[in-house]
Amino acid sequence: MRTGVSEALRQFVELIRSPSGERGPGREVYAALGAGELREGRTLDALQSAYRVGARVAWRRLAAAATRAGVDPEVLSLLAESIFAYIEELSADSVEGYAEARSRLEGERRHRRRELVSLLVRDPPAAEADLRAAAEAAGWRVPRTAAALACDEERLERLAGRLPTDAVTAALDGIGCAVIPDPDGPGRRAETDRAVERARTRAALGPSGPLHALAASWSLARATLRAVQAGAIEAAAMVRAEDALTGLLLFENGPLVERLAARRLAAFDALTPKARRRMEETALAYVQHQGNAAAMSRALGLHAQTARYRLSRLRELLGDTLDDPDARFELELALRARR
């Protein structure tokens, strides 16, 4: 601070002596003072106040000396204006230094948090010592349990500001990743859901578990997000992988399911598109309601007689397949995938 005061006075006198001259390298002093306030965890309020007090004291001393010397009042007015304009310059330098330091700090923090997130979801899991060292460097308390959340990368920053304060986020391979500590704790589920909804994004949350299981949680979260983006799983905002395993199974194994469909639904190929849709709806209702005609008619919104007719037609097309448990299982997988 003493260096800053001395430099300020020296520069000001030099500028009075040579108004067209440059301020020289002194700017770094005030940028460093601003950066120092950030490092100390303070705002710029105290430093700005010091600048203002310094300007007032300097003006009183200079005004008194100028008055004794008989300086013209107009010159005194210009001097006062110069002092306060100069203080504004010093203040601006400190603001800039503060902002630059904060930008560097934020960059370092993002880098450390990205390293931490990468370690947390790594497969195979990182060594515990490495994980704890990365957590300490990022200022993150290691939780007992956690879950990985996947979202659109361009929405990650918006979402990060709304998630629980102990969540750590980073973009990994083009996908936004957030690690949510203690996701099953009191109120945590609702808090995470609200964050996703307010960020106006789609997100998928993997299962919770110990830290060594985060890689599996992240893998499921990513796969679920891909399924949501492809329209294979319906979700307005948040979807939990544990609640969408069937849809995820069908989506992730598309080629196998298509082979099943080609095998089990071949009898429908000769039908018109409209008739094929009717038979697929009927077949799905059949396997879901174990062939109960009354339950099928309610599910399809049909008269009981119409449902029985469709059931009869279905038996003509599929025959004994409807009585084979394995065939019915494959048939339901194929029909769910088609739907």
Tab-separated table of C-alpha atoms in Angstrom:
chain	number	residue	atom	x	y	z
A	1	MET	CA	0.000	0.000	0.000
A	2	ARG	CA	2.892	2.354	0.846
A	3	THR	CA	4.428	1.592	-2.545
A	4	GLY	CA	1.104	2.393	-4.184
A	5	VAL	CA	0.822	5.780	-2.442
A	6	SER	CA	4.405	6.728	-3.310
A	7	GLU	CA	3.939	5.689	-6.933
A	8	ALA	CA	0.644	7.577	-7.178
A	9	LEU	CA	2.237	10.821	-5.962
A	10	ARG	CA	5.295	10.401	-8.185
A	11	GLN	CA	3.159	9.773	-11.284
A	12	PHE	CA	0.845	12.678	-10.524
A	13	VAL	CA	3.713	15.129	-10.146
A	14	GLU	CA	5.249	13.827	-13.389
A	15	LEU	CA	1.945	14.332	-15.205
A	16	ILE	CA	1.678	17.912	-13.917
A	17	ARG	CA	5.244	18.528	-15.054
A	18	SER	CA	4.570	16.941	-18.458
A	19	PRO	CA	0.816	16.589	-19.170
A	20	SER	CA	1.429	14.991	-22.557
A	21	GLY	CA	3.605	12.271	-21.069
A	22	GLU	CA	2.623	8.676	-20.346
A	23	ARG	CA	1.958	7.276	-16.895
A	24	GLY	CA	4.692	4.727	-17.382
A	25	PRO	CA	4.779	1.253	-15.847
A	26	GLY	CA	2.960	2.323	-12.677
A	27	ARG	CA	-0.350	0.796	-13.785
A	28	GLU	CA	0.869	-2.637	-12.667
A	29	VAL	CA	1.051	-1.377	-9.063
A	30	TYR	CA	-2.693	-0.619	-8.962
A	31	ALA	CA	-3.668	-3.720	-10.919
A	32	ALA	CA	-1.655	-5.716	-8.342
A	33	LEU	CA	-3.442	-3.930	-5.471
A	34	GLY	CA	-6.786	-4.938	-6.981
A	35	ALA	CA	-5.619	-8.541	-7.446
A	36	GLY	CA	-4.365	-8.551	-3.847
A	37	GLU	CA	-7.816	-7.665	-2.542
A	38	LEU	CA	-9.243	-10.698	-4.340
A	39	ARG	CA	-6.553	-12.976	-2.912
A	40	GLU	CA	-7.405	-11.739	0.571
A	41	GLY	CA	-11.056	-12.568	-0.033
A	42	ARG	CA	-12.207	-8.953	0.047
A	43	THR	CA	-14.200	-6.760	-2.306
A	44	LEU	CA	-12.766	-3.551	-3.739
A	45	ASP	CA	-14.782	-1.362	-1.354
A	46	ALA	CA	-11.939	-0.727	1.124
A	47	LEU	CA	-9.391	0.015	-1.605
A	48	GLN	CA	-11.768	2.364	-3.438
A	49	SER	CA	-12.460	4.132	-0.159
A	50	ALA	CA	-8.720	4.504	0.432
A	51	TYR	CA	-8.347	6.078	-3.011
A	52	ARG	CA	-11.095	8.586	-2.250
A	53	VAL	CA	-9.638	9.476	1.176
A	54	GLY	CA	-6.200	9.855	-0.392
A	55	ALA	CA	-7.583	12.180	-3.065
A	56	ARG	CA	-9.302	14.382	-0.464
A	57	VAL	CA	-6.159	14.606	1.716
A	58	ALA	CA	-3.975	15.369	-1.300
A	59	TRP	CA	-6.393	18.052	-2.451
A	60	ARG	CA	-6.461	19.758	0.985
A	61	ARG	CA	-2.655	19.838	1.203
A	62	LEU	CA	-2.190	21.036	-2.389
A	63	ALA	CA	-4.978	23.605	-2.102
A	64	ALA	CA	-3.475	25.024	1.088
A	65	ALA	CA	0.003	25.274	-0.455
A	66	ALA	CA	-1.401	26.769	-3.691
A	67	THR	CA	-3.423	29.355	-1.770
A	68	ARG	CA	-0.347	30.432	0.200
A	69	ALA	CA	1.525	30.760	-3.084
A	70	GLY	CA	-1.247	32.907	-4.563
A	71	VAL	CA	-2.229	30.486	-7.300
A	72	ASP	CA	-5.111	31.664	-9.487
A	73	PRO	CA	-8.525	30.104	-8.493
A	74	GLU	CA	-9.048	28.849	-12.057
A	75	VAL	CA	-5.775	26.931	-11.860
A	76	LEU	CA	-6.860	25.503	-8.492
A	77	SER	CA	-10.097	24.319	-10.072
A	78	LEU	CA	-8.184	22.562	-12.835
A	79	LEU	CA	-5.898	21.009	-10.228
A	80	ALA	CA	-8.863	19.631	-8.262
A	81	GLU	CA	-10.395	18.216	-11.419
A	82	SER	CA	-7.061	16.611	-12.336
A	83	ILE	CA	-6.643	14.982	-8.930
A	84	PHE	CA	-10.039	13.326	-8.968
A	85	ALA	CA	-9.751	12.293	-12.619
A	86	TYR	CA	-6.386	10.739	-11.807
A	87	ILE	CA	-7.834	8.829	-8.858
A	88	GLU	CA	-10.520	7.461	-11.200
A	89	GLU	CA	-7.724	6.123	-13.422
A	90	LEU	CA	-6.027	4.391	-10.484
A	91	SER	CA	-9.362	2.944	-9.403
A	92	ALA	CA	-10.033	1.647	-12.914
A	93	ASP	CA	-6.605	-0.030	-12.940
A	94	SER	CA	-7.429	-1.802	-9.684
A	95	VAL	CA	-10.844	-2.887	-10.969
A	96	GLU	CA	-9.148	-4.319	-14.039
A	97	GLY	CA	-6.540	-6.106	-11.938
A	98	TYR	CA	-9.271	-7.510	-9.691
A	99	ALA	CA	-11.221	-8.764	-12.724
A	100	GLU	CA	-8.121	-10.305	-14.318
A	101	ALA	CA	-7.235	-12.081	-11.070
A	102	ARG	CA	-10.787	-13.336	-10.672
A	103	SER	CA	-10.774	-14.614	-14.257
A	104	ARG	CA	-7.521	-16.483	-13.611
A	105	LEU	CA	-8.893	-17.843	-10.355
A	106	GLU	CA	-12.091	-18.977	-12.020
A	107	GLY	CA	-10.064	-20.591	-14.785
A	108	GLU	CA	-7.946	-22.449	-12.233
A	109	ARG	CA	-11.047	-23.471	-10.295
A	110	ARG	CA	-12.751	-24.763	-13.456
A	111	HIS	CA	-9.604	-26.659	-14.401
A	112	ARG	CA	-9.324	-28.246	-10.946
A	113	ARG	CA	-13.010	-29.128	-10.871
A	114	ARG	CA	-12.831	-30.613	-14.347
A	115	GLU	CA	-9.889	-32.760	-13.240
A	116	LEU	CA	-11.878	-33.782	-10.175
A	117	VAL	CA	-14.997	-34.707	-12.164
A	118	SER	CA	-12.882	-36.675	-14.665
A	119	LEU	CA	-11.326	-38.634	-11.796
A	120	LEU	CA	-14.697	-39.239	-10.133
A	121	VAL	CA	-16.294	-40.836	-13.215
A	122	ARG	CA	-13.173	-42.589	-14.479
A	123	ASP	CA	-13.339	-46.287	-15.286
A	124	PRO	CA	-11.501	-48.005	-13.667
A	125	PRO	CA	-11.907	-45.859	-10.539
A	126	ALA	CA	-9.030	-43.574	-9.547
A	127	ALA	CA	-6.932	-44.356	-6.488
A	128	GLU	CA	-8.461	-42.962	-3.298
A	129	ALA	CA	-5.349	-40.896	-2.537
A	130	ASP	CA	-5.485	-39.231	-5.986
A	131	LEU	CA	-9.185	-38.567	-5.576
A	132	ARG	CA	-8.802	-36.964	-2.171
A	133	ALA	CA	-5.895	-34.822	-3.382
A	134	ALA	CA	-7.951	-33.585	-6.349
A	135	ALA	CA	-10.945	-32.918	-4.076
A	136	GLU	CA	-8.788	-30.886	-1.685
A	137	ALA	CA	-7.308	-28.861	-4.563
A	138	ALA	CA	-10.831	-28.120	-5.843
A	139	GLY	CA	-12.137	-27.267	-2.369
A	140	TRP	CA	-14.664	-30.114	-2.437
A	141	ARG	CA	-15.643	-32.279	0.523
A	142	VAL	CA	-15.653	-35.964	-0.420
A	143	PRO	CA	-19.159	-37.388	0.205
A	144	ARG	CA	-20.140	-40.905	1.205
A	145	THR	CA	-22.483	-41.368	-1.781
A	146	ALA	CA	-23.015	-39.554	-5.076
A	147	ALA	CA	-24.728	-39.819	-8.466
A	148	ALA	CA	-23.749	-38.569	-11.919
A	149	LEU	CA	-26.062	-36.342	-13.935
A	150	ALA	CA	-25.815	-35.821	-17.707
A	151	CYS	CA	-27.235	-32.819	-19.583
A	152	ASP	CA	-26.783	-30.851	-22.803
A	153	GLU	CA	-23.323	-29.255	-22.716
A	154	GLU	CA	-24.596	-25.810	-23.741
A	155	ARG	CA	-26.975	-25.802	-20.754
A	156	LEU	CA	-24.421	-26.949	-18.184
A	157	GLU	CA	-23.394	-23.490	-16.962
A	158	ARG	CA	-27.030	-22.448	-16.575
A	159	LEU	CA	-27.780	-25.660	-14.667
A	160	ALA	CA	-24.643	-25.496	-12.493
A	161	GLY	CA	-25.780	-22.270	-10.844
A	162	ARG	CA	-29.047	-23.898	-9.765
A	163	LEU	CA	-27.804	-27.272	-8.517
A	164	PRO	CA	-26.986	-27.882	-4.826
A	165	THR	CA	-23.919	-25.851	-3.877
A	166	ASP	CA	-21.813	-28.951	-3.221
A	167	ALA	CA	-22.319	-30.321	-6.753
A	168	VAL	CA	-19.270	-30.249	-9.048
A	169	THR	CA	-19.694	-29.846	-12.804
A	170	ALA	CA	-17.611	-30.104	-15.968
A	171	ALA	CA	-18.069	-30.737	-19.683
A	172	LEU	CA	-16.797	-34.192	-20.653
A	173	ASP	CA	-16.662	-35.340	-24.281
A	174	GLY	CA	-19.355	-32.913	-25.390
A	175	ILE	CA	-21.780	-33.733	-22.556
A	176	GLY	CA	-22.458	-31.744	-19.409
A	177	CYS	CA	-21.598	-33.751	-16.307
A	178	ALA	CA	-22.543	-32.967	-12.713
A	179	VAL	CA	-21.658	-35.048	-9.667
A	180	ILE	CA	-24.399	-34.715	-7.026
A	181	PRO	CA	-23.302	-35.647	-3.477
A	182	ASP	CA	-25.801	-37.449	-1.217
A	183	PRO	CA	-28.557	-37.469	-3.901
A	184	ASP	CA	-30.968	-39.427	-1.674
A	185	GLY	CA	-30.629	-37.097	1.327
A	186	PRO	CA	-33.597	-35.122	2.698
A	187	GLY	CA	-34.899	-32.695	0.087
A	188	ARG	CA	-32.082	-33.427	-2.358
A	189	ARG	CA	-34.251	-35.116	-4.966
A	190	ALA	CA	-36.678	-32.182	-5.145
A	191	GLU	CA	-33.809	-29.665	-5.162
A	192	THR	CA	-32.135	-31.384	-8.121
A	193	ASP	CA	-35.429	-31.701	-10.019
A	194	ARG	CA	-36.153	-27.983	-9.528
A	195	ALA	CA	-32.676	-27.055	-10.734
A	196	VAL	CA	-33.136	-29.008	-13.971
A	197	GLU	CA	-36.605	-27.583	-14.527
A	198	ARG	CA	-35.483	-23.985	-13.940
A	199	ALA	CA	-32.486	-24.425	-16.231
A	200	ARG	CA	-34.953	-25.452	-18.962
A	201	THR	CA	-32.883	-28.397	-19.991
A	202	ARG	CA	-33.218	-32.147	-20.256
A	203	ALA	CA	-31.126	-34.205	-17.908
A	204	ALA	CA	-30.603	-37.811	-16.899
A	205	LEU	CA	-29.540	-38.880	-13.414
A	206	GLY	CA	-27.658	-42.108	-12.904
A	207	PRO	CA	-28.127	-44.325	-9.831
A	208	SER	CA	-26.624	-43.230	-6.525
A	209	GLY	CA	-23.941	-45.226	-4.771
A	210	PRO	CA	-20.421	-45.085	-3.315
A	211	LEU	CA	-17.817	-43.043	-5.165
A	212	HIS	CA	-16.196	-46.101	-6.735
A	213	ALA	CA	-19.515	-46.754	-8.553
A	214	LEU	CA	-19.715	-43.285	-10.138
A	215	ALA	CA	-18.329	-44.528	-13.462
A	216	ALA	CA	-21.330	-46.859	-13.826
A	217	SER	CA	-23.690	-44.053	-12.764
A	218	TRP	CA	-22.179	-41.736	-15.386
A	219	SER	CA	-22.381	-44.416	-18.084
A	220	LEU	CA	-26.099	-44.974	-17.396
A	221	ALA	CA	-26.783	-41.227	-17.198
A	222	ARG	CA	-25.122	-40.632	-20.583
A	223	ALA	CA	-26.954	-43.524	-22.218
A	224	THR	CA	-30.278	-42.330	-20.822
A	225	LEU	CA	-29.655	-38.795	-22.085
A	226	ARG	CA	-28.895	-40.165	-25.560
A	227	ALA	CA	-32.159	-42.111	-25.480
A	228	VAL	CA	-34.071	-38.987	-24.400
A	229	GLN	CA	-32.467	-36.911	-27.162
A	230	ALA	CA	-33.377	-39.592	-29.717
A	231	GLY	CA	-36.999	-39.650	-28.527
A	232	ALA	CA	-36.772	-43.259	-27.337
A	233	ILE	CA	-37.559	-42.174	-23.759
A	234	GLU	CA	-40.091	-39.445	-23.075
A	235	ALA	CA	-38.950	-36.771	-20.619
A	236	ALA	CA	-39.911	-33.137	-20.187
A	237	ALA	CA	-36.938	-32.369	-17.919
A	238	MET	CA	-35.385	-34.841	-15.471
A	239	VAL	CA	-35.418	-38.589	-16.024
A	240	ARG	CA	-33.819	-41.090	-13.667
A	241	ALA	CA	-32.006	-43.949	-15.345
A	242	GLU	CA	-33.386	-46.400	-12.767
A	243	ASP	CA	-36.940	-45.500	-13.863
A	244	ALA	CA	-36.226	-45.935	-17.578
A	245	LEU	CA	-34.256	-49.182	-17.736
A	246	THR	CA	-36.654	-50.954	-20.106
A	247	GLY	CA	-36.650	-48.094	-22.603
A	248	LEU	CA	-32.884	-47.832	-22.229
A	249	LEU	CA	-32.460	-51.568	-22.817
A	250	LEU	CA	-34.446	-51.365	-26.045
A	251	PHE	CA	-32.663	-48.221	-27.236
A	252	GLU	CA	-29.135	-49.429	-26.485
A	253	ASN	CA	-29.763	-52.788	-28.170
A	254	GLY	CA	-31.592	-51.515	-31.245
A	255	PRO	CA	-30.046	-53.956	-33.798
A	256	LEU	CA	-30.859	-56.995	-31.617
A	257	VAL	CA	-34.404	-55.798	-30.991
A	258	GLU	CA	-34.897	-55.220	-34.710
A	259	ARG	CA	-33.852	-58.805	-35.398
A	260	LEU	CA	-36.363	-59.957	-32.805
A	261	ALA	CA	-39.027	-57.805	-34.436
A	262	ALA	CA	-38.232	-59.162	-37.892
A	263	ARG	CA	-38.553	-62.683	-36.517
A	264	ARG	CA	-41.616	-62.337	-34.288
A	265	LEU	CA	-43.619	-59.849	-36.367
A	266	ALA	CA	-42.982	-61.371	-39.802
A	267	ALA	CA	-46.597	-62.626	-39.886
A	268	PHE	CA	-47.778	-58.971	-40.019
A	269	ASP	CA	-45.669	-58.031	-43.060
A	270	ALA	CA	-48.367	-58.935	-45.601
A	271	LEU	CA	-50.966	-56.694	-43.928
A	272	THR	CA	-51.724	-53.127	-44.922
A	273	PRO	CA	-50.033	-50.478	-42.741
A	274	LYS	CA	-53.325	-49.732	-40.998
A	275	ALA	CA	-54.093	-53.409	-40.349
A	276	ARG	CA	-50.515	-54.000	-39.177
A	277	ARG	CA	-50.818	-51.198	-36.617
A	278	ARG	CA	-54.088	-52.707	-35.350
A	279	MET	CA	-52.538	-56.153	-34.981
A	280	GLU	CA	-49.451	-54.766	-33.232
A	281	GLU	CA	-51.691	-52.906	-30.756
A	282	THR	CA	-53.725	-56.069	-30.205
A	283	ALA	CA	-50.630	-58.259	-29.750
A	284	LEU	CA	-49.148	-55.851	-27.188
A	285	ALA	CA	-52.441	-55.752	-25.265
A	286	TYR	CA	-52.514	-59.576	-25.373
A	287	VAL	CA	-49.066	-60.075	-23.810
A	288	GLN	CA	-49.623	-57.291	-21.263
A	289	HIS	CA	-53.003	-58.699	-20.091
A	290	GLN	CA	-52.210	-62.410	-20.435
A	291	GLY	CA	-54.828	-62.871	-23.155
A	292	ASN	CA	-57.746	-61.610	-21.002
A	293	ALA	CA	-60.250	-60.400	-23.627
A	294	ALA	CA	-62.158	-58.130	-21.217
A	295	ALA	CA	-58.959	-56.421	-20.030
A	296	MET	CA	-57.780	-56.120	-23.634
A	297	SER	CA	-61.017	-54.460	-24.753
A	298	ARG	CA	-60.686	-51.887	-21.942
A	299	ALA	CA	-57.023	-51.207	-22.731
A	300	LEU	CA	-57.752	-50.806	-26.448
A	301	GLY	CA	-60.999	-48.877	-25.935
A	302	LEU	CA	-62.927	-51.440	-27.993
A	303	HIS	CA	-66.228	-53.240	-27.663
A	304	ALA	CA	-65.725	-56.720	-26.187
A	305	GLN	CA	-66.943	-58.352	-29.408
A	306	THR	CA	-64.436	-56.349	-31.473
A	307	ALA	CA	-61.658	-57.288	-29.085
A	308	ARG	CA	-62.576	-60.984	-29.377
A	309	TYR	CA	-62.542	-60.699	-33.169
A	310	ARG	CA	-59.109	-59.134	-33.107
A	311	LEU	CA	-57.884	-61.815	-30.727
A	312	SER	CA	-59.155	-64.494	-33.079
A	313	ARG	CA	-57.380	-62.834	-36.002
A	314	LEU	CA	-54.203	-62.539	-33.925
A	315	ARG	CA	-54.254	-66.291	-33.258
A	316	GLU	CA	-54.613	-66.934	-36.974
A	317	LEU	CA	-51.481	-64.902	-37.636
A	318	LEU	CA	-49.272	-65.954	-34.714
A	319	GLY	CA	-50.634	-69.398	-33.837
A	320	ASP	CA	-48.844	-71.289	-31.057
A	321	THR	CA	-46.378	-68.415	-30.557
A	322	LEU	CA	-48.926	-66.858	-28.206
A	323	ASP	CA	-48.702	-69.891	-25.884
A	324	ASP	CA	-44.885	-69.994	-25.681
A	325	PRO	CA	-43.550	-67.899	-22.719
A	326	ASP	CA	-40.188	-67.210	-24.409
A	327	ALA	CA	-41.881	-66.216	-27.659
A	328	ARG	CA	-44.302	-63.926	-25.802
A	329	PHE	CA	-41.361	-62.258	-24.028
A	330	GLU	CA	-39.581	-61.627	-27.328
A	331	LEU	CA	-42.853	-60.499	-28.889
A	332	GLU	CA	-43.386	-57.903	-26.140
A	333	LEU	CA	-39.827	-56.584	-26.536
A	334	ALA	CA	-40.316	-56.247	-30.283
A	335	LEU	CA	-43.699	-54.544	-29.903
A	336	ARG	CA	-42.464	-52.090	-27.242
A	337	ALA	CA	-39.541	-51.152	-29.482
A	338	ARG	CA	-41.835	-50.630	-32.484
A	339	ARG	CA	-44.168	-48.488	-30.384
